[in-house]
Amino acid sequence: MIAIVEAARAGLFRRDQWLPNIVAGLVVGIVALPLAMAFAIASGVKPEQGLYTAIIAGLAVSLFGGSRIQIAGPTGAFIVILAGVTATHGVDGLLLATAMAGLMLVLLGFARFGGVLRFIPDPVILGFTAGIGVIIWVGQWKDFFGLDAPAGRHFHEKLLHLVEALPALHPATTALALLSLVLTLHAPRLPGFRRVPGPLVAMVVATLLQSAFHFEGVATIASAFGGIPQGLPKLVMPALSFDRIVELLPSAFTIAMLGAIESLLSAVVADGMAGTRHDSNQELIGQGIANLLTPLFGGFAATGAIARTATNFRNGATGPLAGIVHAFTLIVILLVAAPLAARVPLCALAAILFVVAWNMSEARHFARMLRTAPRPDVAILLITFLLTVFADLVVAVNVGVILAMLLFLRRMANAVEVSSQAPPIADGDPHPGVPGGVLVYGIEGPLFFGAVQNLERALAQTHTDPRAIVIRLGQVPFMDMTGIQTLEEAMQNLRRRGVRVLLCEARPNVLRKLVRAELVPEGGEPVHFAGFADALAASASA
């Protein structure tokens, strides 16, 4: 269900709903202003491209997304990937990779992958988001302290260069940055500023101080980028070629996966606050449309922004109207106040990103997971975090997910039990009710490739061959091909030794697989029995 259609049916566009949604949209638009410019600069593009992204993506997701109060735009999670794409392939490559990611998101939505993507484990998500937070934080030292651009390609090389350069920091830049950091964090606590976003206060105050005193050596948007064009973005078409598309496929896939994860997480957070229920597949389609459109106007990758979505709800938003107003607020700012933005010091935007990086790192949650999570999960968390920081986000996510899957499979395999349900009693006679010379085994849990050893081990313990073995399958919810093959091999080995093998109580879905694999013939001597008593009766005549 498209959120705007659902909202209309729910009466959220009635006149009595206009005021709270317009107010929320205005507030979120103002909050998005400094963040959009900061994320753009950190991603290696011009600040106005961040505004274009927030406008186009915010409007598209509000119109076509699957969450009522979702606010979309550039986010901190993308910075590491986008900066790398820009440095390697240029701005045109970034725009093409964004469009490719948008197409992937649309296809994922139509393929109904929205629910699947939510199964990525928390240690992996927390590991790479915390790693991204660290990279963003260190990456802003240059603008925060007024340092030269760090040398080296790898994180540790850049960090070492920045640490060595710290004694040569620029005093005025650092002072403005520290003031901006304090205002970002604490301005809403000041009398009269409770409802004013901290990042906006920090940007305005730092800009006024720089405009009044003209501190020498303080970099601004004008000195670094030549200002922000006043007007709406023009239509641009990224250059297309088969070789370029193939070259950008890994980056586009990473952008799509990261965008899908973050947008769905944001939608879940929105549901928790507003008591709504989003459509995850429609949300992916909406995010895909947004990322297909933004490159056509010079924008880059966007996704659902958790902080802005939360701000939207806290200021009274009930439906997509707030997201639409947020986009038009940014349009008005772009048309009216663009020349003023040229004076914004880069150190103020760096201070805002310091706070973004801290929030992304979720340091308290990270520390708590280190203390309380099982050791294998802690290992996955740390491996994903370290690989994100020192290697590559793509490698980190892939390794983290693979390790989490292997851990899950091991736990599932350990949970599968193959046990004898008719053990001999003290005098050596079989359990009452079971005919002599018959063994009964019960399988509890899914019989898949990770658990077949349990079956092999249990059947291998049958040193003296009985007349028959009854295998109860009532507690097997599913069975994969490896489990079927293992069961088939065990049955064939036992039959060669003259042991009759009978199956019973299989669920319909499991029985269909056994019939298809020809373990249970549709004619001839019966192998499977619906009830345990029927199987025992058949085993007595073996």
PDB file of N, CA and C in Angstrom, residues 160-225:
ATOM      1  N   LEU A 160      46.978   8.672  11.079  1.00  0.00           N
ATOM      2  CA  LEU A 160      48.338   8.994  11.518  1.00  0.00           C
ATOM      3  C   LEU A 160      48.749  10.382  11.030  1.00  0.00           C
ATOM      4  N   HIS A 161      48.422  10.714   9.786  1.00  0.00           N
ATOM      5  CA  HIS A 161      48.761  12.026   9.239  1.00  0.00           C
ATOM      6  C   HIS A 161      48.045  13.143  10.001  1.00  0.00           C
ATOM      7  N   LEU A 162      46.760  12.934  10.312  1.00  0.00           N
ATOM      8  CA  LEU A 162      46.000  13.957  11.038  1.00  0.00           C
ATOM      9  C   LEU A 162      46.517  14.152  12.460  1.00  0.00           C
ATOM     10  N   VAL A 163      46.852  13.050  13.124  1.00  0.00           N
ATOM     11  CA  VAL A 163      47.391  13.146  14.487  1.00  0.00           C
ATOM     12  C   VAL A 163      48.704  13.923  14.478  1.00  0.00           C
ATOM     13  N   GLU A 164      49.553  13.651  13.501  1.00  0.00           N
ATOM     14  CA  GLU A 164      50.826  14.368  13.401  1.00  0.00           C
ATOM     15  C   GLU A 164      50.623  15.848  13.095  1.00  0.00           C
ATOM     16  N   ALA A 165      49.527  16.180  12.374  1.00  0.00           N
ATOM     17  CA  ALA A 165      49.271  17.572  11.983  1.00  0.00           C
ATOM     18  C   ALA A 165      48.512  18.360  13.037  1.00  0.00           C
ATOM     19  N   LEU A 166      47.976  17.698  14.069  1.00  0.00           N
ATOM     20  CA  LEU A 166      47.157  18.395  15.073  1.00  0.00           C
ATOM     21  C   LEU A 166      47.849  19.586  15.734  1.00  0.00           C
ATOM     22  N   PRO A 167      49.157  19.510  16.052  1.00  0.00           N
ATOM     23  CA  PRO A 167      49.804  20.699  16.665  1.00  0.00           C
ATOM     24  C   PRO A 167      49.744  21.943  15.786  1.00  0.00           C
ATOM     25  N   ALA A 168      49.518  21.776  14.493  1.00  0.00           N
ATOM     26  CA  ALA A 168      49.469  22.920  13.578  1.00  0.00           C
ATOM     27  C   ALA A 168      48.031  23.349  13.291  1.00  0.00           C
ATOM     28  N   LEU A 169      47.097  23.053  14.203  1.00  0.00           N
ATOM     29  CA  LEU A 169      45.693  23.408  13.975  1.00  0.00           C
ATOM     30  C   LEU A 169      45.520  24.918  13.864  1.00  0.00           C
ATOM     31  N   HIS A 170      44.454  25.336  13.174  1.00  0.00           N
ATOM     32  CA  HIS A 170      44.155  26.748  12.977  1.00  0.00           C
ATOM     33  C   HIS A 170      43.302  27.245  14.149  1.00  0.00           C
ATOM     34  N   PRO A 171      43.791  28.193  14.957  1.00  0.00           N
ATOM     35  CA  PRO A 171      43.081  28.588  16.193  1.00  0.00           C
ATOM     36  C   PRO A 171      41.660  29.095  15.959  1.00  0.00           C
ATOM     37  N   ALA A 172      41.488  30.013  15.003  1.00  0.00           N
ATOM     38  CA  ALA A 172      40.153  30.583  14.787  1.00  0.00           C
ATOM     39  C   ALA A 172      39.174  29.513  14.302  1.00  0.00           C
ATOM     40  N   THR A 173      39.626  28.659  13.378  1.00  0.00           N
ATOM     41  CA  THR A 173      38.764  27.577  12.875  1.00  0.00           C
ATOM     42  C   THR A 173      38.355  26.645  13.999  1.00  0.00           C
ATOM     43  N   THR A 174      39.327  26.283  14.828  1.00  0.00           N
ATOM     44  CA  THR A 174      39.044  25.351  15.931  1.00  0.00           C
ATOM     45  C   THR A 174      38.089  25.972  16.944  1.00  0.00           C
ATOM     46  N   ALA A 175      38.288  27.276  17.231  1.00  0.00           N
ATOM     47  CA  ALA A 175      37.404  27.947  18.195  1.00  0.00           C
ATOM     48  C   ALA A 175      35.967  27.995  17.676  1.00  0.00           C
ATOM     49  N   LEU A 176      35.794  28.336  16.393  1.00  0.00           N
ATOM     50  CA  LEU A 176      34.447  28.351  15.809  1.00  0.00           C
ATOM     51  C   LEU A 176      33.831  26.955  15.810  1.00  0.00           C
ATOM     52  N   ALA A 177      34.657  25.953  15.532  1.00  0.00           N
ATOM     53  CA  ALA A 177      34.166  24.577  15.505  1.00  0.00           C
ATOM     54  C   ALA A 177      33.709  24.126  16.888  1.00  0.00           C
ATOM     55  N   LEU A 178      34.497  24.447  17.913  1.00  0.00           N
ATOM     56  CA  LEU A 178      34.128  24.062  19.280  1.00  0.00           C
ATOM     57  C   LEU A 178      32.841  24.764  19.712  1.00  0.00           C
ATOM     58  N   LEU A 179      32.717  26.046  19.364  1.00  0.00           N
ATOM     59  CA  LEU A 179      31.483  26.767  19.681  1.00  0.00           C
ATOM     60  C   LEU A 179      30.292  26.133  18.959  1.00  0.00           C
ATOM     61  N   SER A 180      30.492  25.783  17.698  1.00  0.00           N
ATOM     62  CA  SER A 180      29.412  25.136  16.925  1.00  0.00           C
ATOM     63  C   SER A 180      29.035  23.793  17.532  1.00  0.00           C
ATOM     64  N   LEU A 181      30.034  23.049  18.000  1.00  0.00           N
ATOM     65  CA  LEU A 181      29.766  21.750  18.616  1.00  0.00           C
ATOM     66  C   LEU A 181      28.930  21.920  19.883  1.00  0.00           C
ATOM     67  N   VAL A 182      29.289  22.901  20.718  1.00  0.00           N
ATOM     68  CA  VAL A 182      28.547  23.150  21.960  1.00  0.00           C
ATOM     69  C   VAL A 182      27.113  23.572  21.642  1.00  0.00           C
ATOM     70  N   LEU A 183      26.951  24.446  20.650  1.00  0.00           N
ATOM     71  CA  LEU A 183      25.604  24.914  20.299  1.00  0.00           C
ATOM     72  C   LEU A 183      24.761  23.784  19.701  1.00  0.00           C
ATOM     73  N   THR A 184      25.381  22.936  18.889  1.00  0.00           N
ATOM     74  CA  THR A 184      24.643  21.806  18.314  1.00  0.00           C
ATOM     75  C   THR A 184      24.081  20.912  19.409  1.00  0.00           C
ATOM     76  N   LEU A 185      24.890  20.706  20.441  1.00  0.00           N
ATOM     77  CA  LEU A 185      24.481  19.810  21.521  1.00  0.00           C
ATOM     78  C   LEU A 185      23.539  20.463  22.520  1.00  0.00           C
ATOM     79  N   HIS A 186      23.766  21.738  22.821  1.00  0.00           N
ATOM     80  CA  HIS A 186      23.089  22.330  23.980  1.00  0.00           C
ATOM     81  C   HIS A 186      22.186  23.516  23.664  1.00  0.00           C
ATOM     82  N   ALA A 187      22.127  23.992  22.419  1.00  0.00           N
ATOM     83  CA  ALA A 187      21.289  25.156  22.114  1.00  0.00           C
ATOM     84  C   ALA A 187      19.817  24.943  22.478  1.00  0.00           C
ATOM     85  N   PRO A 188      19.237  23.723  22.227  1.00  0.00           N
ATOM     86  CA  PRO A 188      17.819  23.543  22.596  1.00  0.00           C
ATOM     87  C   PRO A 188      17.537  23.666  24.089  1.00  0.00           C
ATOM     88  N   ARG A 189      18.579  23.641  24.927  1.00  0.00           N
ATOM     89  CA  ARG A 189      18.368  23.785  26.372  1.00  0.00           C
ATOM     90  C   ARG A 189      18.335  25.251  26.802  1.00  0.00           C
ATOM     91  N   LEU A 190      18.718  26.153  25.903  1.00  0.00           N
ATOM     92  CA  LEU A 190      18.727  27.566  26.246  1.00  0.00           C
ATOM     93  C   LEU A 190      17.305  28.117  26.243  1.00  0.00           C
ATOM     94  N   PRO A 191      17.017  29.122  27.106  1.00  0.00           N
ATOM     95  CA  PRO A 191      15.679  29.719  27.135  1.00  0.00           C
ATOM     96  C   PRO A 191      15.308  30.298  25.771  1.00  0.00           C
ATOM     97  N   GLY A 192      14.125  29.948  25.295  1.00  0.00           N
ATOM     98  CA  GLY A 192      13.648  30.464  24.018  1.00  0.00           C
ATOM     99  C   GLY A 192      14.106  29.674  22.810  1.00  0.00           C
ATOM    100  N   PHE A 193      15.003  28.686  23.002  1.00  0.00           N
ATOM    101  CA  PHE A 193      15.526  27.909  21.875  1.00  0.00           C
ATOM    102  C   PHE A 193      15.102  26.443  21.942  1.00  0.00           C
ATOM    103  N   ARG A 194      14.126  26.138  22.778  1.00  0.00           N
ATOM    104  CA  ARG A 194      13.786  24.740  23.018  1.00  0.00           C
ATOM    105  C   ARG A 194      13.352  24.028  21.740  1.00  0.00           C
ATOM    106  N   ARG A 195      12.636  24.709  20.862  1.00  0.00           N
ATOM    107  CA  ARG A 195      12.122  24.080  19.650  1.00  0.00           C
ATOM    108  C   ARG A 195      12.973  24.389  18.417  1.00  0.00           C
ATOM    109  N   VAL A 196      14.112  25.071  18.635  1.00  0.00           N
ATOM    110  CA  VAL A 196      14.991  25.417  17.509  1.00  0.00           C
ATOM    111  C   VAL A 196      16.063  24.342  17.392  1.00  0.00           C
ATOM    112  N   PRO A 197      16.243  23.734  16.226  1.00  0.00           N
ATOM    113  CA  PRO A 197      17.249  22.675  16.070  1.00  0.00           C
ATOM    114  C   PRO A 197      18.664  23.170  16.367  1.00  0.00           C
ATOM    115  N   GLY A 198      19.402  22.388  17.155  1.00  0.00           N
ATOM    116  CA  GLY A 198      20.771  22.749  17.500  1.00  0.00           C
ATOM    117  C   GLY A 198      21.667  22.965  16.295  1.00  0.00           C
ATOM    118  N   PRO A 199      21.640  22.082  15.280  1.00  0.00           N
ATOM    119  CA  PRO A 199      22.499  22.293  14.099  1.00  0.00           C
ATOM    120  C   PRO A 199      22.230  23.623  13.401  1.00  0.00           C
ATOM    121  N   LEU A 200      20.969  24.051  13.355  1.00  0.00           N
ATOM    122  CA  LEU A 200      20.644  25.324  12.704  1.00  0.00           C
ATOM    123  C   LEU A 200      21.231  26.485  13.505  1.00  0.00           C
ATOM    124  N   VAL A 201      21.089  26.444  14.840  1.00  0.00           N
ATOM    125  CA  VAL A 201      21.646  27.500  15.685  1.00  0.00           C
ATOM    126  C   VAL A 201      23.158  27.578  15.494  1.00  0.00           C
ATOM    127  N   ALA A 202      23.812  26.421  15.496  1.00  0.00           N
ATOM    128  CA  ALA A 202      25.267  26.394  15.342  1.00  0.00           C
ATOM    129  C   ALA A 202      25.685  26.996  14.008  1.00  0.00           C
ATOM    130  N   MET A 203      25.001  26.630  12.933  1.00  0.00           N
ATOM    131  CA  MET A 203      25.359  27.131  11.605  1.00  0.00           C
ATOM    132  C   MET A 203      25.144  28.643  11.508  1.00  0.00           C
ATOM    133  N   VAL A 204      24.026  29.119  12.036  1.00  0.00           N
ATOM    134  CA  VAL A 204      23.719  30.551  11.950  1.00  0.00           C
ATOM    135  C   VAL A 204      24.701  31.367  12.773  1.00  0.00           C
ATOM    136  N   VAL A 205      24.967  30.943  14.005  1.00  0.00           N
ATOM    137  CA  VAL A 205      25.883  31.699  14.882  1.00  0.00           C
ATOM    138  C   VAL A 205      27.282  31.725  14.294  1.00  0.00           C
ATOM    139  N   ALA A 206      27.782  30.587  13.843  1.00  0.00           N
ATOM    140  CA  ALA A 206      29.121  30.543  13.256  1.00  0.00           C
ATOM    141  C   ALA A 206      29.198  31.407  12.003  1.00  0.00           C
ATOM    142  N   THR A 207      28.141  31.417  11.212  1.00  0.00           N
ATOM    143  CA  THR A 207      28.124  32.229   9.988  1.00  0.00           C
ATOM    144  C   THR A 207      28.117  33.716  10.329  1.00  0.00           C
ATOM    145  N   LEU A 208      27.324  34.121  11.316  1.00  0.00           N
ATOM    146  CA  LEU A 208      27.284  35.531  11.729  1.00  0.00           C
ATOM    147  C   LEU A 208      28.631  35.985  12.271  1.00  0.00           C
ATOM    148  N   LEU A 209      29.272  35.153  13.086  1.00  0.00           N
ATOM    149  CA  LEU A 209      30.581  35.521  13.630  1.00  0.00           C
ATOM    150  C   LEU A 209      31.624  35.673  12.525  1.00  0.00           C
ATOM    151  N   GLN A 210      31.630  34.750  11.569  1.00  0.00           N
ATOM    152  CA  GLN A 210      32.591  34.833  10.477  1.00  0.00           C
ATOM    153  C   GLN A 210      32.311  36.047   9.592  1.00  0.00           C
ATOM    154  N   SER A 211      31.028  36.329   9.379  1.00  0.00           N
ATOM    155  CA  SER A 211      30.669  37.495   8.556  1.00  0.00           C
ATOM    156  C   SER A 211      31.038  38.796   9.246  1.00  0.00           C
ATOM    157  N   ALA A 212      30.943  38.830  10.572  1.00  0.00           N
ATOM    158  CA  ALA A 212      31.227  40.058  11.318  1.00  0.00           C
ATOM    159  C   ALA A 212      32.720  40.298  11.495  1.00  0.00           C
ATOM    160  N   PHE A 213      33.492  39.246  11.769  1.00  0.00           N
ATOM    161  CA  PHE A 213      34.907  39.427  12.127  1.00  0.00           C
ATOM    162  C   PHE A 213      35.883  38.990  11.025  1.00  0.00           C
ATOM    163  N   HIS A 214      35.396  38.280  10.006  1.00  0.00           N
ATOM    164  CA  HIS A 214      36.240  37.878   8.873  1.00  0.00           C
ATOM    165  C   HIS A 214      37.546  37.237   9.349  1.00  0.00           C
ATOM    166  N   PHE A 215      37.423  36.204  10.138  1.00  0.00           N
ATOM    167  CA  PHE A 215      38.617  35.512  10.630  1.00  0.00           C
ATOM    168  C   PHE A 215      39.442  34.991   9.454  1.00  0.00           C
ATOM    169  N   GLU A 216      40.708  35.357   9.452  1.00  0.00           N
ATOM    170  CA  GLU A 216      41.574  34.958   8.345  1.00  0.00           C
ATOM    171  C   GLU A 216      41.860  33.456   8.408  1.00  0.00           C
ATOM    172  N   GLY A 217      41.769  32.810   7.257  1.00  0.00           N
ATOM    173  CA  GLY A 217      42.109  31.389   7.178  1.00  0.00           C
ATOM    174  C   GLY A 217      40.961  30.452   7.476  1.00  0.00           C
ATOM    175  N   VAL A 218      39.776  30.963   7.822  1.00  0.00           N
ATOM    176  CA  VAL A 218      38.618  30.106   8.086  1.00  0.00           C
ATOM    177  C   VAL A 218      37.928  29.782   6.759  1.00  0.00           C
ATOM    178  N   ALA A 219      37.884  28.522   6.398  1.00  0.00           N
ATOM    179  CA  ALA A 219      37.289  28.101   5.127  1.00  0.00           C
ATOM    180  C   ALA A 219      35.770  28.180   5.209  1.00  0.00           C
ATOM    181  N   THR A 220      35.157  28.692   4.144  1.00  0.00           N
ATOM    182  CA  THR A 220      33.692  28.772   4.047  1.00  0.00           C
ATOM    183  C   THR A 220      33.236  28.072   2.765  1.00  0.00           C
ATOM    184  N   ILE A 221      31.918  27.959   2.623  1.00  0.00           N
ATOM    185  CA  ILE A 221      31.382  27.359   1.394  1.00  0.00           C
ATOM    186  C   ILE A 221      31.810  28.172   0.172  1.00  0.00           C
ATOM    187  N   ALA A 222      31.850  29.516   0.313  1.00  0.00           N
ATOM    188  CA  ALA A 222      32.263  30.370  -0.808  1.00  0.00           C
ATOM    189  C   ALA A 222      33.717  30.113  -1.181  1.00  0.00           C
ATOM    190  N   SER A 223      34.605  30.046  -0.188  1.00  0.00           N
ATOM    191  CA  SER A 223      36.030  29.861  -0.493  1.00  0.00           C
ATOM    192  C   SER A 223      36.325  28.469  -1.022  1.00  0.00           C
ATOM    193  N   ALA A 224      35.542  27.490  -0.607  1.00  0.00           N
ATOM    194  CA  ALA A 224      35.803  26.111  -1.027  1.00  0.00           C
ATOM    195  C   ALA A 224      35.046  25.717  -2.288  1.00  0.00           C
ATOM    196  N   PHE A 225      33.816  26.233  -2.459  1.00  0.00           N
ATOM    197  CA  PHE A 225      32.974  25.782  -3.572  1.00  0.00           C
ATOM    198  C   PHE A 225      32.440  26.913  -4.436  1.00  0.00           C
TER     199      PHE A 225
END
